[in-house]
Short mmCIF file of N, CA, C and O in Angstrom, two decimals:
data_model
loop_
_atom_site.label_atom_id
_atom_site.label_comp_id
_atom_site.label_asym_id
_atom_site.label_seq_id
_atom_site.Cartn_x
_atom_site.Cartn_y
_atom_site.Cartn_z
N UNK A 102 10.28 -32.43 15.55
CA UNK A 102 11.53 -31.88 15.30
C UNK A 102 11.67 -30.53 16.25
O UNK A 102 12.49 -30.24 16.91
N UNK A 103 10.56 -29.72 16.10
CA UNK A 103 10.53 -28.48 16.85
C UNK A 103 10.68 -28.71 18.43
O UNK A 103 11.41 -28.08 19.01
N UNK A 104 10.06 -29.77 19.17
CA UNK A 104 10.34 -30.02 20.42
C UNK A 104 11.93 -30.34 20.73
O UNK A 104 12.27 -30.13 21.66
N UNK A 105 12.34 -31.16 19.86
CA UNK A 105 13.76 -31.30 20.03
C UNK A 105 14.72 -30.17 19.92
O UNK A 105 15.75 -29.98 20.76
N UNK A 106 14.39 -29.27 18.92
CA UNK A 106 15.21 -28.03 19.08
C UNK A 106 14.98 -27.25 20.24
O UNK A 106 15.84 -26.56 20.58
N UNK A 107 13.71 -27.15 20.66
CA UNK A 107 13.49 -26.69 21.99
C UNK A 107 14.25 -27.14 23.16
O UNK A 107 14.89 -26.33 24.04
N UNK A 108 14.20 -28.33 23.20
CA UNK A 108 14.97 -29.10 24.38
C UNK A 108 16.56 -28.85 24.10
O UNK A 108 17.02 -28.69 25.15
N UNK A 109 17.01 -28.89 23.15
CA UNK A 109 18.37 -28.51 22.89
C UNK A 109 18.78 -26.95 23.20
O UNK A 109 19.67 -26.83 23.98
N UNK A 110 17.92 -26.15 22.75
CA UNK A 110 17.94 -24.74 23.42
C UNK A 110 17.83 -24.58 24.85
O UNK A 110 18.58 -24.00 25.44
N UNK A 111 17.03 -25.28 25.41
CA UNK A 111 16.86 -25.16 26.90
C UNK A 111 18.02 -25.66 27.57
O UNK A 111 18.44 -25.15 28.51
N UNK A 112 18.45 -26.70 27.10
CA UNK A 112 19.77 -27.47 27.61
C UNK A 112 20.87 -26.65 27.45
O UNK A 112 21.79 -26.34 28.45
N UNK A 113 21.10 -25.81 26.36
CA UNK A 113 22.14 -24.97 26.16
C UNK A 113 21.92 -23.89 27.01
O UNK A 113 23.07 -23.41 27.72
N UNK A 114 20.72 -23.21 27.30
CA UNK A 114 20.38 -22.16 28.27
C UNK A 114 21.18 -22.58 29.58
O UNK A 114 21.52 -21.67 30.37
N UNK A 115 20.48 -23.80 30.05
CA UNK A 115 20.97 -24.20 31.23
C UNK A 115 22.51 -24.20 31.39
O UNK A 115 23.18 -23.86 32.64
N UNK A 116 23.21 -24.93 30.49
CA UNK A 116 24.73 -24.84 30.35
C UNK A 116 25.34 -23.38 30.52
O UNK A 116 26.39 -23.41 31.18
N UNK A 117 24.75 -22.69 29.64
CA UNK A 117 25.25 -21.31 29.79
C UNK A 117 25.08 -20.61 31.08
O UNK A 117 26.09 -19.88 31.28
N UNK A 118 23.99 -20.72 31.67
CA UNK A 118 23.73 -20.16 32.89
C UNK A 118 24.78 -20.52 34.12
O UNK A 118 25.30 -19.74 34.85
N UNK A 119 25.01 -21.97 33.97
CA UNK A 119 26.12 -22.49 34.86
C UNK A 119 27.48 -21.94 34.57
O UNK A 119 28.21 -21.83 35.31
N UNK A 120 27.71 -21.81 33.25
CA UNK A 120 29.08 -21.56 32.86
C UNK A 120 29.45 -19.89 33.35
O UNK A 120 30.34 -19.72 33.87
N UNK A 121 28.29 -19.17 33.11
CA UNK A 121 28.46 -17.81 33.41
C UNK A 121 28.28 -17.68 35.03
O UNK A 121 29.24 -16.78 35.31
N UNK A 122 27.82 -18.30 35.70
CA UNK A 122 27.69 -18.09 37.15
C UNK A 122 29.06 -18.53 37.61
O UNK A 122 29.62 -17.94 38.55
N UNK A 123 29.61 -19.66 37.01
CA UNK A 123 31.10 -20.13 37.56
C UNK A 123 32.17 -18.98 37.28
O UNK A 123 33.26 -18.84 37.84
N UNK A 124 31.77 -18.17 36.29
CA UNK A 124 32.75 -17.09 35.83
C UNK A 124 32.56 -15.76 36.59
O UNK A 124 33.08 -14.73 36.14
N UNK A 125 31.50 -15.90 37.56
CA UNK A 125 31.44 -14.55 38.36
C UNK A 125 30.16 -13.76 38.02
O UNK A 125 30.08 -12.83 38.38
N UNK A 126 29.50 -14.32 37.01
CA UNK A 126 28.16 -13.52 36.65
C UNK A 126 27.12 -13.82 37.59
O UNK A 126 26.87 -14.84 37.96
N UNK A 127 26.31 -12.86 37.66
CA UNK A 127 24.96 -12.99 38.56
C UNK A 127 23.81 -13.05 37.47
O UNK A 127 23.56 -12.06 36.79
N UNK A 128 23.21 -14.15 37.43
CA UNK A 128 21.91 -14.14 36.54
C UNK A 128 20.81 -13.31 37.05
O UNK A 128 20.43 -13.69 38.18
N UNK A 129 20.40 -12.50 36.33
CA UNK A 129 19.35 -11.75 36.74
C UNK A 129 17.98 -12.29 36.16
O UNK A 129 16.80 -12.10 36.75
N UNK A 130 18.08 -12.29 34.85
CA UNK A 130 16.84 -12.95 34.06
C UNK A 130 17.07 -13.95 33.27
O UNK A 130 18.20 -13.95 32.63
N UNK A 131 16.17 -14.88 32.95
CA UNK A 131 16.30 -15.70 31.96
C UNK A 131 14.98 -15.68 31.09
O UNK A 131 13.84 -15.57 31.70
N UNK A 132 15.28 -15.82 29.79
CA UNK A 132 13.87 -15.78 28.90
C UNK A 132 13.12 -14.58 29.13
O UNK A 132 11.70 -14.51 29.09
N UNK A 133 13.56 -13.27 29.31
CA UNK A 133 12.92 -12.25 29.58
C UNK A 133 12.41 -11.59 28.24
O UNK A 133 13.05 -11.53 27.32
N UNK A 134 11.13 -11.41 28.20
CA UNK A 134 10.48 -10.96 27.00
C UNK A 134 9.90 -9.58 27.10
O UNK A 134 9.51 -8.94 28.20
N UNK A 135 9.99 -8.88 25.89
CA UNK A 135 9.31 -7.54 25.65
C UNK A 135 8.78 -7.69 24.17
O UNK A 135 9.50 -8.23 23.35
N UNK A 136 7.37 -7.26 24.07
CA UNK A 136 6.74 -7.65 22.80
C UNK A 136 7.11 -8.94 22.47
O UNK A 136 6.83 -9.89 23.21
N UNK A 137 7.33 -9.25 21.29
CA UNK A 137 7.59 -10.58 20.77
C UNK A 137 9.04 -11.02 20.83
O UNK A 137 9.51 -12.01 20.22
N UNK A 138 9.88 -10.21 21.48
CA UNK A 138 11.49 -10.34 21.54
C UNK A 138 11.64 -11.01 22.81
O UNK A 138 11.02 -10.98 23.96
N UNK A 139 12.74 -11.74 22.87
CA UNK A 139 13.21 -12.28 24.17
C UNK A 139 14.84 -12.56 24.31
O UNK A 139 15.47 -12.40 23.46
N UNK A 140 15.10 -12.04 25.51
CA UNK A 140 16.61 -12.27 25.89
C UNK A 140 16.85 -13.45 26.47
O UNK A 140 16.05 -13.72 27.58
N UNK A 141 17.81 -14.45 26.02
CA UNK A 141 17.95 -15.69 26.65
C UNK A 141 18.33 -15.52 28.03
O UNK A 141 17.71 -16.27 29.04
N UNK A 142 19.51 -14.73 28.37
CA UNK A 142 19.88 -14.49 29.43
C UNK A 142 20.43 -12.89 29.76
O UNK A 142 21.04 -12.49 28.79
N UNK A 143 20.10 -12.51 30.96
CA UNK A 143 20.39 -11.12 31.40
C UNK A 143 21.30 -11.31 32.65
O UNK A 143 20.71 -12.01 33.62
N UNK A 144 22.57 -10.89 32.60
CA UNK A 144 23.41 -11.27 33.85
C UNK A 144 24.06 -9.89 34.15
O UNK A 144 24.24 -9.16 33.21
N UNK A 145 24.57 -10.01 35.37
CA UNK A 145 25.48 -8.84 35.81
C UNK A 145 26.83 -9.28 36.01
O UNK A 145 26.81 -10.32 36.58
N UNK A 146 27.63 -8.41 35.78
CA UNK A 146 29.06 -8.85 36.30
C UNK A 146 29.76 -7.29 36.56
O UNK A 146 29.89 -6.40 35.60
N UNK A 147 29.93 -6.89 37.82
CA UNK A 147 30.34 -5.57 38.28
C UNK A 147 29.29 -4.55 37.95
O UNK A 147 28.07 -4.81 38.38
N UNK A 148 29.67 -3.62 37.34
CA UNK A 148 28.52 -2.52 37.08
C UNK A 148 28.05 -2.48 35.71
O UNK A 148 27.38 -1.82 35.29
N UNK A 149 28.15 -3.87 34.97
CA UNK A 149 27.76 -3.91 33.61
C UNK A 149 26.74 -4.81 33.54
O UNK A 149 26.63 -5.97 34.17
N UNK A 150 25.63 -4.57 32.75
CA UNK A 150 24.55 -5.54 32.55
C UNK A 150 24.83 -6.16 31.01
O UNK A 150 25.00 -5.38 30.07
N UNK A 151 24.69 -7.53 30.92
CA UNK A 151 24.95 -8.30 29.82
C UNK A 151 23.68 -8.88 29.41
O UNK A 151 23.01 -9.71 29.96
N UNK A 152 23.52 -8.68 28.10
CA UNK A 152 22.50 -9.29 27.45
C UNK A 152 23.06 -10.41 26.47
O UNK A 152 23.78 -10.19 25.55
N UNK A 153 22.74 -11.67 26.75
CA UNK A 153 23.57 -12.95 26.25
C UNK A 153 22.67 -13.61 25.44
O UNK A 153 21.59 -14.21 26.02
N UNK A 154 22.93 -13.75 24.18
CA UNK A 154 22.19 -14.41 23.21
C UNK A 154 22.74 -15.95 23.37
O UNK A 154 23.92 -16.14 22.97
N UNK A 155 22.02 -17.04 23.52
CA UNK A 155 22.61 -18.33 23.48
C UNK A 155 22.34 -19.15 22.34
O UNK A 155 21.06 -19.19 22.02
N UNK A 156 23.20 -19.66 21.64
CA UNK A 156 22.88 -20.67 20.62
C UNK A 156 23.69 -21.95 20.76
O UNK A 156 24.84 -22.11 21.18
N UNK A 157 22.79 -22.93 20.63
CA UNK A 157 23.16 -24.53 20.92
C UNK A 157 23.05 -25.13 19.58
O UNK A 157 21.94 -25.20 19.04
N UNK A 158 23.86 -26.01 19.33
CA UNK A 158 23.87 -26.85 18.12
C UNK A 158 24.37 -28.39 18.60
O UNK A 158 25.14 -28.50 19.60
N UNK A 159 23.68 -29.30 17.79
CA UNK A 159 24.01 -30.63 18.18
C UNK A 159 25.18 -31.29 17.12
O UNK A 159 25.62 -32.42 17.25
N UNK A 160 25.37 -30.52 16.27
CA UNK A 160 26.69 -30.92 15.26
C UNK A 160 26.93 -29.38 14.41
O UNK A 160 26.23 -28.54 14.61
N UNK A 161 27.98 -29.59 13.72
CA UNK A 161 28.38 -28.42 12.88
C UNK A 161 27.97 -28.50 11.53
O UNK A 161 28.37 -27.79 10.67
N UNK A 162 26.96 -29.53 11.35
CA UNK A 162 26.40 -29.80 9.94
C UNK A 162 26.00 -28.28 9.08
O UNK A 162 26.28 -28.10 7.91
N UNK A 163 25.46 -27.65 10.03
CA UNK A 163 24.88 -26.32 9.45
C UNK A 163 25.59 -25.08 9.83
O UNK A 163 25.30 -24.04 9.88
N UNK A 164 26.84 -25.38 10.37
CA UNK A 164 27.81 -24.23 10.74
C UNK A 164 27.73 -24.13 12.15
O UNK A 164 27.20 -24.83 13.02
N UNK A 165 28.74 -23.10 12.68
CA UNK A 165 28.87 -22.93 14.09
C UNK A 165 27.66 -22.31 14.67
O UNK A 165 26.92 -21.50 13.89
N UNK A 166 27.41 -22.57 15.95
CA UNK A 166 26.17 -22.03 16.47
C UNK A 166 26.10 -20.35 16.37
O UNK A 166 24.93 -19.93 16.16
N UNK A 167 27.24 -19.73 16.69
CA UNK A 167 27.12 -18.33 16.54
C UNK A 167 26.83 -17.80 15.22
O UNK A 167 26.44 -16.63 15.14
N UNK A 168 27.08 -18.58 14.26
CA UNK A 168 26.87 -18.15 12.72
C UNK A 168 25.40 -18.03 12.29
O UNK A 168 25.07 -17.48 11.43
N UNK A 169 24.58 -18.46 13.37
CA UNK A 169 23.17 -18.54 12.95
C UNK A 169 22.34 -17.36 13.42
O UNK A 169 21.13 -17.30 13.43
N UNK A 170 23.07 -16.25 14.13
CA UNK A 170 22.70 -15.23 14.66
C UNK A 170 22.68 -14.02 13.40
O UNK A 170 23.71 -13.61 13.15
N UNK A 171 21.33 -13.73 13.31
CA UNK A 171 21.27 -12.69 12.28
C UNK A 171 21.27 -11.19 12.81
O UNK A 171 21.28 -11.05 13.96
N UNK A 172 21.64 -10.38 11.82
CA UNK A 172 21.52 -9.04 12.25
C UNK A 172 20.25 -8.44 12.70
O UNK A 172 20.04 -7.67 13.69
N UNK A 173 19.12 -9.26 12.19
CA UNK A 173 17.75 -8.84 12.65
C UNK A 173 17.58 -9.10 14.03
O UNK A 173 17.16 -8.41 14.87
N UNK A 174 18.03 -10.46 14.50
CA UNK A 174 18.00 -10.78 15.88
C UNK A 174 18.76 -9.78 16.82
O UNK A 174 18.30 -9.48 17.80
N UNK A 175 20.10 -9.51 16.49
CA UNK A 175 20.66 -8.57 17.28
C UNK A 175 20.11 -7.21 17.46
O UNK A 175 20.10 -6.44 18.59
N UNK A 176 19.47 -6.71 16.41
CA UNK A 176 18.62 -5.46 16.46
C UNK A 176 17.53 -5.62 17.41
O UNK A 176 17.24 -4.65 18.20
N UNK A 177 16.77 -6.81 17.25
CA UNK A 177 15.73 -7.01 18.18
C UNK A 177 16.25 -7.02 19.69
O UNK A 177 15.76 -6.42 20.64
N UNK A 178 17.39 -7.69 19.96
CA UNK A 178 18.00 -7.69 21.23
C UNK A 178 18.44 -6.28 21.74
O UNK A 178 18.21 -5.81 22.90
N UNK A 179 18.85 -5.50 20.86
CA UNK A 179 19.29 -4.06 21.12
C UNK A 179 17.86 -3.40 21.59
O UNK A 179 18.07 -2.64 22.60
N UNK A 180 16.91 -3.42 20.76
CA UNK A 180 15.60 -2.76 21.21
C UNK A 180 14.96 -3.25 22.56
O UNK A 180 14.58 -2.52 23.39
N UNK A 181 15.16 -4.42 22.87
CA UNK A 181 14.68 -5.19 24.06
C UNK A 181 15.65 -4.70 25.25
O UNK A 181 15.11 -4.40 26.14
N UNK A 182 16.83 -4.41 25.03
CA UNK A 182 17.74 -3.88 26.08
C UNK A 182 17.51 -2.49 26.51
O UNK A 182 17.56 -2.22 27.58
N UNK A 183 17.05 -1.71 25.31
CA UNK A 183 16.72 -0.50 25.60
C UNK A 183 15.50 -0.42 26.49
O UNK A 183 15.43 0.46 27.43
N UNK A 184 14.62 -1.22 26.35
CA UNK A 184 13.35 -1.27 27.17
C UNK A 184 13.70 -1.72 28.58
O UNK A 184 13.24 -1.17 29.47
N UNK A 185 14.59 -2.73 28.64
CA UNK A 185 14.95 -3.16 29.99
C UNK A 185 15.75 -2.13 30.72
O UNK A 185 15.52 -1.83 31.92
N UNK A 186 16.45 -1.50 30.09
CA UNK A 186 17.39 -0.32 30.60
C UNK A 186 16.40 0.72 31.08
O UNK A 186 16.43 1.44 32.23
N UNK A 187 15.51 1.18 30.44
CA UNK A 187 14.44 2.13 30.45
C UNK A 187 13.75 1.73 31.92
O UNK A 187 13.41 2.48 32.97
N UNK A 188 13.22 0.42 32.08
CA UNK A 188 12.54 -0.18 33.34
C UNK A 188 13.38 -0.20 34.59
O UNK A 188 12.98 -0.39 35.57
N UNK A 189 14.80 -0.42 34.33
CA UNK A 189 15.78 -0.63 35.32
C UNK A 189 16.83 0.58 35.13
O UNK A 189 17.85 0.14 34.64
N UNK A 190 16.57 1.69 35.47
CA UNK A 190 17.49 2.75 35.11
C UNK A 190 18.79 2.82 35.78
O UNK A 190 19.77 3.56 35.63
N UNK A 191 18.98 2.03 37.06
CA UNK A 191 20.20 1.85 37.67
C UNK A 191 21.31 1.22 36.77
O UNK A 191 22.46 1.62 37.12
N UNK A 192 20.93 0.52 35.71
CA UNK A 192 22.02 0.03 34.86
C UNK A 192 22.48 1.06 33.78
O UNK A 192 21.76 1.12 32.94
N UNK A 193 23.66 1.58 34.00
CA UNK A 193 24.00 2.56 33.02
C UNK A 193 24.81 1.87 31.88
O UNK A 193 24.91 2.53 30.74
N UNK A 194 25.48 0.79 32.11
CA UNK A 194 26.35 0.32 31.05
C UNK A 194 25.84 -1.21 30.82
O UNK A 194 25.67 -2.03 31.68
N UNK A 195 25.65 -1.20 29.50
CA UNK A 195 25.26 -2.73 28.89
C UNK A 195 26.13 -3.20 27.93
O UNK A 195 27.08 -2.39 27.39
N UNK A 196 26.06 -4.55 27.92
CA UNK A 196 26.96 -5.07 26.89
C UNK A 196 26.34 -6.27 26.26
O UNK A 196 25.44 -6.87 26.88
N UNK A 197 26.46 -6.57 25.01
CA UNK A 197 25.92 -7.73 24.21
C UNK A 197 26.90 -8.80 24.01
O UNK A 197 28.01 -8.50 23.59
N UNK A 198 26.50 -10.02 24.38
CA UNK A 198 27.54 -11.07 24.41
C UNK A 198 26.85 -12.24 23.78
O UNK A 198 25.45 -12.37 23.41
N UNK A 199 27.64 -13.29 23.10
CA UNK A 199 26.87 -14.48 22.59
C UNK A 199 27.58 -15.60 23.19
O UNK A 199 28.96 -15.62 23.36
N UNK A 200 26.73 -16.61 23.54
CA UNK A 200 27.26 -17.77 24.10
C UNK A 200 27.00 -19.04 23.10
O UNK A 200 25.87 -19.18 22.63
N UNK A 201 28.11 -19.66 22.50
CA UNK A 201 28.00 -20.62 21.53
C UNK A 201 28.24 -21.92 22.33
O UNK A 201 29.29 -22.11 22.75
N UNK A 202 27.37 -22.87 22.10
CA UNK A 202 27.47 -24.13 22.63
C UNK A 202 27.18 -25.31 21.72
O UNK A 202 26.27 -25.28 21.00
N UNK A 203 28.20 -26.24 21.66
CA UNK A 203 28.21 -27.26 20.72
C UNK A 203 27.87 -28.62 21.65
O UNK A 203 28.86 -28.84 22.50
N UNK A 204 26.81 -29.25 21.64
CA UNK A 204 26.46 -30.50 22.42
C UNK A 204 26.48 -31.66 21.68
O UNK A 204 25.87 -31.62 20.64
N UNK A 205 27.15 -32.59 21.94
CA UNK A 205 27.27 -33.95 21.22
C UNK A 205 27.11 -35.10 22.31
O UNK A 205 27.76 -35.03 23.32
N UNK A 206 26.24 -35.87 22.19
CA UNK A 206 25.74 -37.12 22.98
C UNK A 206 25.71 -36.44 24.46
O UNK A 206 26.24 -37.06 25.40
N UNK A 207 24.72 -35.51 24.58
CA UNK A 207 24.26 -34.97 25.90
C UNK A 207 25.58 -34.27 26.62
O UNK A 207 25.37 -33.95 27.80
N UNK A 208 26.68 -34.08 26.04
CA UNK A 208 27.70 -33.44 26.57
C UNK A 208 28.10 -32.03 25.84
O UNK A 208 28.30 -32.22 24.61
N UNK A 209 28.57 -31.15 26.59
CA UNK A 209 28.95 -29.90 25.90
C UNK A 209 30.34 -30.07 25.52
O UNK A 209 31.35 -30.21 26.34
N UNK A 210 30.70 -30.16 24.12
CA UNK A 210 31.97 -30.30 23.68
C UNK A 210 32.54 -29.14 23.44
O UNK A 210 34.08 -28.96 23.45
N UNK A 211 31.88 -27.86 23.07
CA UNK A 211 32.54 -26.56 22.97
C UNK A 211 31.60 -25.71 23.55
O UNK A 211 30.27 -25.58 23.22
N UNK A 212 32.04 -24.88 24.49
CA UNK A 212 31.32 -23.52 25.17
C UNK A 212 32.25 -22.37 24.87
O UNK A 212 33.28 -22.42 25.23
N UNK A 213 31.61 -21.52 24.10
CA UNK A 213 32.40 -20.27 23.70
C UNK A 213 31.72 -19.14 23.92
O UNK A 213 30.86 -18.85 23.49
N UNK A 214 32.31 -18.26 24.80
CA UNK A 214 31.65 -17.00 24.95
C UNK A 214 32.32 -15.73 24.20
O UNK A 214 33.44 -15.46 24.23
N UNK A 215 31.45 -15.05 23.33
CA UNK A 215 31.96 -13.91 22.52
C UNK A 215 31.50 -12.73 23.28
O UNK A 215 30.32 -12.52 23.23
N UNK A 216 32.37 -11.96 23.68
CA UNK A 216 32.11 -10.89 24.48
C UNK A 216 32.14 -9.65 23.85
O UNK A 216 32.81 -9.43 22.80
N UNK A 217 31.24 -8.68 24.24
CA UNK A 217 31.14 -7.21 23.57
C UNK A 217 30.92 -7.39 22.25
O UNK A 217 31.51 -6.77 21.39
N UNK A 218 29.92 -8.04 21.68
CA UNK A 218 29.47 -8.06 20.18
C UNK A 218 29.06 -6.75 19.83
O UNK A 218 28.27 -6.12 20.43
N UNK A 219 29.68 -6.34 18.70
CA UNK A 219 29.27 -5.01 18.17
C UNK A 219 28.33 -5.31 16.80
O UNK A 219 28.88 -6.35 15.97
N UNK A 220 27.42 -4.69 16.51
CA UNK A 220 26.53 -4.92 15.43
C UNK A 220 25.87 -3.61 14.93
O UNK A 220 25.97 -2.50 15.84
#
């Protein structure tokens, strides 16, 4: 089951990267790690750096993809972003976004970008 979830997640991240690129984002990093935390996608658009958490589901049985993101996960993403910004000081402005993707029968049925998530 774990490998199936991992495959779904990887497929969702591929879809998210393609979606963001088509919307004018420049993908800078994928699966960037610091300590035991990971940013799914780090992208730039204009002078702003976006830390994007991607959640992919194959059904809505357990709720919408975005509903599975915990406050703890977002706090870890914040700490990771602080480290990334420390290492790359040219980025003055950052933003946190969530990409929610529902895939049914290998097709993205819903792709939803939630911008500027506040936590």
